[in-house]
Coordinates of C-alpha atoms and ligand atoms in Angstrom, one line a residue:
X1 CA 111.3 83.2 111.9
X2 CA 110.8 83.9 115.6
X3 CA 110.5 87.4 116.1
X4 CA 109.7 87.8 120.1
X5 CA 113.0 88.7 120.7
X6 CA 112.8 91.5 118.4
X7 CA 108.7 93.2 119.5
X8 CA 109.4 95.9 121.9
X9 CA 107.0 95.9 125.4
X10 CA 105.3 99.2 123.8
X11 CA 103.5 96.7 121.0
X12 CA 100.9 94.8 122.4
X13 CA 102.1 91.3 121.1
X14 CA 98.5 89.6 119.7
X15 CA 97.6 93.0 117.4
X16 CA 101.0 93.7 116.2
X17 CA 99.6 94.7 113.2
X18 CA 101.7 96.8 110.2
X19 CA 104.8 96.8 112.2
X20 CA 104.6 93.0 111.6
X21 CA 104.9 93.0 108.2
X22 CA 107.6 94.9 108.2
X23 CA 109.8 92.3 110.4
X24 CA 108.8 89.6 108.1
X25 CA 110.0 91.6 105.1
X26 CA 113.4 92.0 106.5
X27 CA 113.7 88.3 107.9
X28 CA 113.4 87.8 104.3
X29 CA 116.1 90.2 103.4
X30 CA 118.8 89.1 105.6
X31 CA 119.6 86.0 103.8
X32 CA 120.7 88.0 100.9
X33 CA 122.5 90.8 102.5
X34 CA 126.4 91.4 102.3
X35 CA 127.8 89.3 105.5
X36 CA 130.0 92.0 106.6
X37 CA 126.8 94.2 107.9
X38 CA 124.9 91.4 109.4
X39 CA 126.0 92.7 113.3
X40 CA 124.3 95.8 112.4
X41 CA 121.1 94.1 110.8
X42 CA 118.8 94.3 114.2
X43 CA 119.7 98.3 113.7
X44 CA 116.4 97.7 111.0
X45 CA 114.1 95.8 113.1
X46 CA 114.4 98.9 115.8
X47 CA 112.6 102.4 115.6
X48 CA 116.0 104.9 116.7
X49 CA 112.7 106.9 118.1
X50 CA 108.9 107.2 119.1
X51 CA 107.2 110.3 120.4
X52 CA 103.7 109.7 121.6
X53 CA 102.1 113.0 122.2
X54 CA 98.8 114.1 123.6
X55 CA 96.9 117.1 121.3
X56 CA 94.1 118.9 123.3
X57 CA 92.6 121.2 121.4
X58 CA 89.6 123.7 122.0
X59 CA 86.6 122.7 119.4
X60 CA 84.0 125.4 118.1
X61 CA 81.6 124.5 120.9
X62 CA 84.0 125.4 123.1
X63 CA 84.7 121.5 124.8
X64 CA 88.3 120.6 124.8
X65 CA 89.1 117.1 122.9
X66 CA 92.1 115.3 123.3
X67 CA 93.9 113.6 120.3
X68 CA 96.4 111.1 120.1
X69 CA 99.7 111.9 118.0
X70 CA 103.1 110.4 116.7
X71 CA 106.1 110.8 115.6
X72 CA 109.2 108.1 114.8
X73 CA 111.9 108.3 113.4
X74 CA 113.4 105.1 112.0
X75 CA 116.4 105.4 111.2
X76 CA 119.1 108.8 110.6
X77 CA 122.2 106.8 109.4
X78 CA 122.0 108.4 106.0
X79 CA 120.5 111.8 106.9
X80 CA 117.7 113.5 108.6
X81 CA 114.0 111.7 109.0
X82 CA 111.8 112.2 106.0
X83 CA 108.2 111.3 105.8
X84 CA 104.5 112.1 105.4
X85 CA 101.7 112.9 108.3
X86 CA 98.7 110.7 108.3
X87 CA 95.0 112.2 109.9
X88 CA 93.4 109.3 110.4
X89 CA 90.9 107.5 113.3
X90 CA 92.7 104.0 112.7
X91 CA 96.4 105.5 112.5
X92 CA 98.2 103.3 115.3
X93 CA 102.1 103.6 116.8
X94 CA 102.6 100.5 115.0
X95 CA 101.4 101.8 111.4
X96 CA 103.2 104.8 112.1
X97 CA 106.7 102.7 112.9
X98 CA 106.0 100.7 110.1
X99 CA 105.2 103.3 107.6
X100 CA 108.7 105.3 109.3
X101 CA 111.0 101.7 108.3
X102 CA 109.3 102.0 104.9
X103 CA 110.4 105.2 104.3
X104 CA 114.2 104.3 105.4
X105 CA 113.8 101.7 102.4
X106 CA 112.5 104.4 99.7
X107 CA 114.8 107.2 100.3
X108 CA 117.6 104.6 100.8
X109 CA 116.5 103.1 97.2
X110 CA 116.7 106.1 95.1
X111 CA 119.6 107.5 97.2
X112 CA 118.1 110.4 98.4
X113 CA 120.1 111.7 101.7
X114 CA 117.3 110.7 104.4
X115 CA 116.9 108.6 107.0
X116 CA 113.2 107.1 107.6
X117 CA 110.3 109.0 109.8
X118 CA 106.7 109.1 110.2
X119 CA 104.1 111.1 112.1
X120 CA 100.3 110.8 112.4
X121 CA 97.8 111.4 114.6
X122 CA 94.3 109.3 115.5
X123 CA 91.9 111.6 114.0
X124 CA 88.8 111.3 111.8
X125 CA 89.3 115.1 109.9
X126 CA 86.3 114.7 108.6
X127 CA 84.9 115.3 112.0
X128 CA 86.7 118.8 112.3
X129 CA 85.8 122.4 111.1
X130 CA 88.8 123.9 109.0
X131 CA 89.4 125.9 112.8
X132 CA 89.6 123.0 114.0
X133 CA 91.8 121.2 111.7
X134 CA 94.0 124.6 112.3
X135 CA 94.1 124.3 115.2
X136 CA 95.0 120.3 115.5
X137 CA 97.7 120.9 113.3
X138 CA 99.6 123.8 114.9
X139 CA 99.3 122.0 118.5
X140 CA 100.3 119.0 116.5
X141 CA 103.7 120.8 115.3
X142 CA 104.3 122.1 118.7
X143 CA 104.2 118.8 120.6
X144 CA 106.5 116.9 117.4
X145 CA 108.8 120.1 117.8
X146 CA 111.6 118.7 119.8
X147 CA 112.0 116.3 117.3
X148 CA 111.6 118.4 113.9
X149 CA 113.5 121.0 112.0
X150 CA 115.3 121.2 108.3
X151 CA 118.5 119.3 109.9
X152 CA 116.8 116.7 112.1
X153 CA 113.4 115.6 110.7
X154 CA 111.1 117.0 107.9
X155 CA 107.1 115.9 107.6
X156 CA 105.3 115.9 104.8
X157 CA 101.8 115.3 103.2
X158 CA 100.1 112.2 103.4
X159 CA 96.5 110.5 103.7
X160 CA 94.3 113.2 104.7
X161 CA 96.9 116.2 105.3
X162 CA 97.6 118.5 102.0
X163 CA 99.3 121.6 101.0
X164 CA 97.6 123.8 103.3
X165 CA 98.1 121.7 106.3
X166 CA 102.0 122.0 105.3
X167 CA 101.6 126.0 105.6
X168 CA 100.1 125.5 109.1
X169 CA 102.8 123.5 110.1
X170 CA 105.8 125.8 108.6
X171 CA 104.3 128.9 110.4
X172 CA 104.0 127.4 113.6
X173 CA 107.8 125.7 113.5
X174 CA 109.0 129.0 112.3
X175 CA 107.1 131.4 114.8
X176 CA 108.3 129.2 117.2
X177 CA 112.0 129.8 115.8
X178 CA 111.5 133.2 115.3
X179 CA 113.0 133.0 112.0
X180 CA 110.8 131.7 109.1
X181 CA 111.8 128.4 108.2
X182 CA 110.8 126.9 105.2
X183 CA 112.8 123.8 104.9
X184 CA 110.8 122.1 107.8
X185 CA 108.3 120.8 105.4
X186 CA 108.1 119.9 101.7
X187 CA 104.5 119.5 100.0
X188 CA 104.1 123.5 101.0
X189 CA 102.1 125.7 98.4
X190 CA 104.4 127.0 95.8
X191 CA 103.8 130.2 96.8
X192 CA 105.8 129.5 100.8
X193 CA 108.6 127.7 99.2
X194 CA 106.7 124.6 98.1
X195 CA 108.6 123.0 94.1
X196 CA 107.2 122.9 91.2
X197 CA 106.8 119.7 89.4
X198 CA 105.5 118.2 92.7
X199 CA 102.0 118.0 91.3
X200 CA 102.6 114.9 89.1
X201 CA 106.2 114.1 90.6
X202 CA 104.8 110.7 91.9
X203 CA 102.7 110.1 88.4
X204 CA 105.7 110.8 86.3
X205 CA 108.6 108.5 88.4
X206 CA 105.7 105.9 87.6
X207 CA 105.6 106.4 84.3
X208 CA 109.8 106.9 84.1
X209 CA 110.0 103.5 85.7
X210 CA 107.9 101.8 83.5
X211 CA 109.9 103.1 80.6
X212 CA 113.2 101.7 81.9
X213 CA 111.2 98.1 82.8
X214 CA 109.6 98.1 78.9
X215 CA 113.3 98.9 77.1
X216 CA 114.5 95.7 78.9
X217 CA 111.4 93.4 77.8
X218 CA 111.6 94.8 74.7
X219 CA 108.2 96.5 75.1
X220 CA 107.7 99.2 73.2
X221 CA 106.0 102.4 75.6
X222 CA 104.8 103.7 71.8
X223 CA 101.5 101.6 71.4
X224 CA 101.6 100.1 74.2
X225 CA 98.3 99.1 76.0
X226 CA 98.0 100.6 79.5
X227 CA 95.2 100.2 82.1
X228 CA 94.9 102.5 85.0
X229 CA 93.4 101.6 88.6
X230 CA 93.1 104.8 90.9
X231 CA 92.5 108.4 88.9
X232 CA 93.2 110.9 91.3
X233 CA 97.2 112.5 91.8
X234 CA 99.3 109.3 91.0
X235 CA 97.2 107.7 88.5
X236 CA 95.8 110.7 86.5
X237 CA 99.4 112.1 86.5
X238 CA 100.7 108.6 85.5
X239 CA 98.2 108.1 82.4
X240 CA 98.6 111.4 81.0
X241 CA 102.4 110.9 80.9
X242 CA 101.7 107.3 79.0
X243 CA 99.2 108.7 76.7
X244 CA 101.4 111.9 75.8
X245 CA 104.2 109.3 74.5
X246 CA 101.7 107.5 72.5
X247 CA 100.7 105.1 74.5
X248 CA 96.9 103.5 74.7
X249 CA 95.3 104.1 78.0
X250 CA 92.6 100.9 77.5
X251 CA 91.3 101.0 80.9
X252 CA 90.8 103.5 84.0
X253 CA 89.0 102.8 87.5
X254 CA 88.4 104.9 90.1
X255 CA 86.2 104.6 93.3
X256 CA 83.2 105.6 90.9
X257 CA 83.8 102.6 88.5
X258 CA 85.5 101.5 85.8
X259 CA 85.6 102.4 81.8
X260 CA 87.6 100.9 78.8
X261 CA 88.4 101.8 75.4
X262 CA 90.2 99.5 73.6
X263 CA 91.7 102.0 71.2
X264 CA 92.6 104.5 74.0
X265 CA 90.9 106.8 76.1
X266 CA 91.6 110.8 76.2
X267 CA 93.2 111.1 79.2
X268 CA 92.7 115.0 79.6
X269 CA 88.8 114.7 78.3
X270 CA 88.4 112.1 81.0
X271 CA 90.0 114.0 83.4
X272 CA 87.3 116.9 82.8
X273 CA 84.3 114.8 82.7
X274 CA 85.6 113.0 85.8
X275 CA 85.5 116.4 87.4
X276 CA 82.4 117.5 86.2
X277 CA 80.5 114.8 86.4
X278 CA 81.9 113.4 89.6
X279 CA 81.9 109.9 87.8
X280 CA 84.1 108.4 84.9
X281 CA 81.0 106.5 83.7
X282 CA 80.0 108.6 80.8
X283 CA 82.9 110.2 80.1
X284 CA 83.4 110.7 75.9
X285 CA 84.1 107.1 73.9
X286 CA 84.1 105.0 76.9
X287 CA 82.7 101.8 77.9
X288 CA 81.3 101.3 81.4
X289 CA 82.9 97.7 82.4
X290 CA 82.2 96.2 85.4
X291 CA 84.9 96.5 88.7
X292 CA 85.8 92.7 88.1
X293 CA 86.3 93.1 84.7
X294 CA 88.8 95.7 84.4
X295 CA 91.4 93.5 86.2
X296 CA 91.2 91.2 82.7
X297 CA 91.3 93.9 80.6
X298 CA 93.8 93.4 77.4
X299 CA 96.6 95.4 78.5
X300 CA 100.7 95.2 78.4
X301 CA 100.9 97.6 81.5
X302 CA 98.9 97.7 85.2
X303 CA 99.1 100.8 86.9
X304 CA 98.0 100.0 90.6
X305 CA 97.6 103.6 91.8
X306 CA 94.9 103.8 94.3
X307 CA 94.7 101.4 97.9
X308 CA 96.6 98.7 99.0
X309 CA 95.6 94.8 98.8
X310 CA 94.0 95.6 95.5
X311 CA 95.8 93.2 93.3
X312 CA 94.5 89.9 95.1
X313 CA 94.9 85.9 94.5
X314 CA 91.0 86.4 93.2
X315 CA 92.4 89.2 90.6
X316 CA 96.1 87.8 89.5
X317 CA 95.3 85.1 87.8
X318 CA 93.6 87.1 85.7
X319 CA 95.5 89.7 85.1
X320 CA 97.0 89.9 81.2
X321 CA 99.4 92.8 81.7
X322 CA 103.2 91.8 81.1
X323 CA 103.9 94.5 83.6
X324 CA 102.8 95.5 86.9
X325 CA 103.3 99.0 88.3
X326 CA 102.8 99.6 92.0
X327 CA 101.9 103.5 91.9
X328 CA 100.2 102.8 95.2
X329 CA 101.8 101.9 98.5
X330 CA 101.1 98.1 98.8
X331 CA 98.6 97.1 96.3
X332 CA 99.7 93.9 95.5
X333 CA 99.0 91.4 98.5
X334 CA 102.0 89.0 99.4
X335 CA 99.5 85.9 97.8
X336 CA 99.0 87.4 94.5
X337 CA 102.8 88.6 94.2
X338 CA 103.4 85.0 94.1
X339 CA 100.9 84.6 91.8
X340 CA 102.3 86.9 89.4
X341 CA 105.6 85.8 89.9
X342 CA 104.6 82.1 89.1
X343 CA 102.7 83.8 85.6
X344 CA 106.0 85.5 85.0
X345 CA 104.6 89.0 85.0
X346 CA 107.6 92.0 86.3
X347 CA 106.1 93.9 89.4
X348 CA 107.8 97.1 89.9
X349 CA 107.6 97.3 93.6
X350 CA 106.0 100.6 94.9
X351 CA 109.5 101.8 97.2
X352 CA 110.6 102.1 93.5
X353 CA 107.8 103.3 91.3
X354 CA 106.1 105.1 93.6
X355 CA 109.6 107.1 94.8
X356 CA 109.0 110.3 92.7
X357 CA 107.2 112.1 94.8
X358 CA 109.8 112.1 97.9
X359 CA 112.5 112.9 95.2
X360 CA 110.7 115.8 94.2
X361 CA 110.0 116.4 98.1
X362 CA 113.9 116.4 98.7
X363 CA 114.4 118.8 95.4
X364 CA 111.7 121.1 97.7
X365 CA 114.3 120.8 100.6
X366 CA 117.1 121.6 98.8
X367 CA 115.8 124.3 97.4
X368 CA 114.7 125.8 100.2
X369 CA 117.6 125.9 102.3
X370 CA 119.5 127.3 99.3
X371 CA 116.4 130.0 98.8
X372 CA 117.5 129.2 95.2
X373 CA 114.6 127.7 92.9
X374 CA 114.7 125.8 89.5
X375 CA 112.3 125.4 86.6
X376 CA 110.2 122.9 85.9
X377 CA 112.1 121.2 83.3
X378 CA 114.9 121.2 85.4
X379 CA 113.1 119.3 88.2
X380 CA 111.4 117.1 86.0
X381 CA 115.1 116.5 84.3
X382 CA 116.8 115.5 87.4
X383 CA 113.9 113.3 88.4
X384 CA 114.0 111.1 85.2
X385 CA 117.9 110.9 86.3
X386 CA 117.6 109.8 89.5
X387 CA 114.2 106.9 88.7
X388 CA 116.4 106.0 86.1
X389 CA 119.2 105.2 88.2
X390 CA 117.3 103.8 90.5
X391 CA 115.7 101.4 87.9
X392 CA 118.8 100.7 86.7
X393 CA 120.5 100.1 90.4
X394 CA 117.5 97.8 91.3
X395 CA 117.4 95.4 88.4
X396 CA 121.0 95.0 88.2
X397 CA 121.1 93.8 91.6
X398 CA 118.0 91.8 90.7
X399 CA 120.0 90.0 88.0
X400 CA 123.6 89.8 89.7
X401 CA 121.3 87.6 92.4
X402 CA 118.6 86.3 90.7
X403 CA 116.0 88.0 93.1
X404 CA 112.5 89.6 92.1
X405 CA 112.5 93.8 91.9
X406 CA 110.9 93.3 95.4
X407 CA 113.6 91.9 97.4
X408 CA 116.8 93.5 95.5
X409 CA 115.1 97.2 96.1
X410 CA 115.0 95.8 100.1
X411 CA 118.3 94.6 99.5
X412 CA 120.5 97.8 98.0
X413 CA 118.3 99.9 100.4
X414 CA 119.4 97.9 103.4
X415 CA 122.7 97.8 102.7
X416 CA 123.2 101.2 101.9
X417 CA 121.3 102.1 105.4
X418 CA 123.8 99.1 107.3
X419 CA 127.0 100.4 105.7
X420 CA 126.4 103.7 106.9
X421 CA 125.6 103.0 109.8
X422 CA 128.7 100.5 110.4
X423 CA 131.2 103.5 109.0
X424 CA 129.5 105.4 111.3
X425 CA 130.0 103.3 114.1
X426 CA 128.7 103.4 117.7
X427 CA 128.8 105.7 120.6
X428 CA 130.3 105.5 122.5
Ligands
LIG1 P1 94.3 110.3 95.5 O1 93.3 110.4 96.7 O2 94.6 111.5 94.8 O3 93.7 109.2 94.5 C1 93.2 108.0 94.8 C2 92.5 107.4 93.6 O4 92.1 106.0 94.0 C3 91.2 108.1 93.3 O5 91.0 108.2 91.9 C4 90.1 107.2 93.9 O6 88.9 107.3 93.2 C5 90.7 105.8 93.7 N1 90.1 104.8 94.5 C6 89.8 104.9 95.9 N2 89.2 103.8 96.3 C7 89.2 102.9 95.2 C8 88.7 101.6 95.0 N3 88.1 100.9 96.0 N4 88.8 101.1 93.8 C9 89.4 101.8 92.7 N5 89.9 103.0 92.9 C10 89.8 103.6 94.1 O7 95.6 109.6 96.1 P2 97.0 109.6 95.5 O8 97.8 110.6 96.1 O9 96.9 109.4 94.0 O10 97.6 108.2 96.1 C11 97.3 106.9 95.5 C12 98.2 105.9 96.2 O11 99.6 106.3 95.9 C13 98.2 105.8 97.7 O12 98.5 104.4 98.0 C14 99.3 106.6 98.1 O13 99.8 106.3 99.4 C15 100.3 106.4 97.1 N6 101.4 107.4 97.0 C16 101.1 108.7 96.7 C17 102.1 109.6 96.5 C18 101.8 111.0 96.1 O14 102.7 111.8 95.9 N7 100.5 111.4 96.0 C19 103.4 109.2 96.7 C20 103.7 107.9 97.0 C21 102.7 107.0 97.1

């Protein structure tokens, strides 16, 4: 489809890059969506708002450097903006918009009351002192401010920002406000407000997902053979969770390498060598395999937990797993999706599996502003109740229209975001 029409002037048309992807996924979409919201469907293909802000800061040596930073917000028809903040030298406005639309689609799948947003700013981190950083951040919060608070907008980690980054940001919103304000943020220390069960929150709405796709294939989780890519919060979190319900974790690679044991690894002992050694290779009864051959490995599950365009059409054809878990955000390139849809393998798209951690994140913000926290098994209770409800959501509409995972999670999600926003209306 011809999207011209649709590119706003502040995208420079030849590297429309992420934002891009995004259209094309929607084209896609519209086809299937209820007919009654289609005047309302260009609502999608338009960011509701875009801060560009500048962030000088001093550094150590006393030189002040300018930074460029973002903030959009995608869509609020359901609720306020939700979504992470990226430090990173190649973040661009049109990443950011397009990582903003894909958080409308995630919070929208597993119902959570949020609109879309995203911020970021063109930084290498690495670069900066921990001053530095400090000082970046806080600057950063005061420039996004007119945008943020607990009602309107709330940030929270992504690629290179963390916990502590979080706790920058919520002192500078609040001693701007006067008041302190823990709500603004979620992915805070759990000592300012932050949730417990956060931690492995995105692992564990993996592994819940999985569960719900195995009971339909008639796969039993108990035995099951499971390989892991990516070890670090999704993926460690994700085969701990499979290997405490007696499943067999046969395979694990990292950025280090890749080992298999066809009878199981120790997921915990792994997890200690990894950190002591700095390497899985070497870690107790495991085979070092090589990165190519991991993809092959005999396994009934995939876990894709680490980068994006992982899963390739080099890989795919390879792959022996029945099902295919995007833990990570985009692993599986559009060319191997077919691949695997051709092979008959299920692929549990990633605004589904990977939607545990912005559940927990909205758990965070309720908590907050009721200053009224739960305990772990309650969090961890609610969570399975809303992946599995999700699941369930997803592949029903994925039956009723006989549409891959993919499309019917695009498909409930946009028309939940279109029906609000035609009850809503417009003004004037
Ligand atoms: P992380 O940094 O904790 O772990 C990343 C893992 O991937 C590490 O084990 C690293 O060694 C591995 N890795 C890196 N490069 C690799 C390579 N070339 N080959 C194989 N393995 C490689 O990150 P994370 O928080 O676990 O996030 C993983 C993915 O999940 C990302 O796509 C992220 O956007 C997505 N995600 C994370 C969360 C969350 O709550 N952490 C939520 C939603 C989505």
């Amino acid at each position: 489809m011809d999207n011209t029409a649709k590119i706003p002037s502040y995208l420079s048309r030849d590297r429309l890059g992420p934002w891009e992807t995004y259209l094309v996924q929607i084209d896609r979409v519209e086809p299937h969506l209820d007919r009654d919201l289609l005047p309302w469907v260009e609502t999608l293909t338009r960011p509701k708002r875009a801060l560009i802000v500048d962030v000088p800061i001093r550094l150590d040596n006393g030189e002040i450097a300018h930074f460029e930073g973002y903030r959009v917000q995608h869509n609020l028809s359901r609720g306020p903006g939700k979504g992470g903040i990226r430090f990173h030298p190649e973040v661009t406005l049109s990443e950011v918009m397009a990582l903003s639309a894909w958080m409308t689609i995630k919070n929208a799948v597993v119902n959570v009351p949020y609109g879309g947003a995203k911020g970021g700013i063109r930084v290498d981190p690495k670069k900066l002192s921990r001053e530095e950083l400090e000082r970046l951040t806080r600057r950063y919060a005061s420039e996004i401010n007119i945008l943020i608070g607990p009602e309107k907008d709330i940030p929270a980690p992504d690629i290179n920002t963390n916990e502590q980054v979080m706790a920058w940001f919520m002192d500078t919103y609040s001693v701007n406000q006067g008041k302190t304000t823990t709500g603004v943020v979620t992915g805070k220390p759990v000592a300012l407000g932050g949730s417990l069960g956060r931690h492995d929150a995105t692992g564990r709405g993996v592994f819940v997902a999985t569960v719900e796709a195995a009971r339909r294939l008639g796969i039993s989780i108990d035995g099951a053979r499971v390989a892991v890519q990516g070890f670090g919060n999704v993926g460690e979190a994700a085969a701990r969770l499979f290997a405490d319900a007696g499943a067999r974790v046969v395979a694990i690679q990292d950025e280090t390498g890749s080992i298999r044991n066809g009878h199981g690894l120790d997921v915990r002992q792994v997890r200690q060598h990894r950190q002591e050694a700095g390497t899985l290779a070497g870690a107790p009864a495991a085979e070092v395999i090589g990165n190519d051959d991991f993809w092959a490995v005999d396994a009934d599950i995939l876990v894709a937990a680490a980068l994006e365009n992982q899963i390739t059409e080099k890989n795919a054809p390879r792959i022996k797993a029945r099902i295919v878990v995007e833990g990570a955000n985009g692993p599986t390139t559009p060319a191997a999706d077919l691949i695997l849809q051709e092979r008959g393998v299920l692929v549990i798209p990633d605004v589904l599996a990977n939607a545990g951690g912005v559940t927990v994140s909205y758990f965070e913000w309720v908590q907050d502003i009721s200053a009224y926290f739960w305990s772990e098994e309650e969090i961890n209770a609610r969570l399975d109740k809303i992946m599995g409800d999700a699941f369930a959501a997803v592949w029903n509409a994925a039956q009723a229209k006989g549409l891959l995972l993919r499309t019917a999670a695009f498909v409930l999600a946009c028309e939940r975001v279109l029906m609000a926003r035609k009850l809503r209306g417009l003004y004037p």
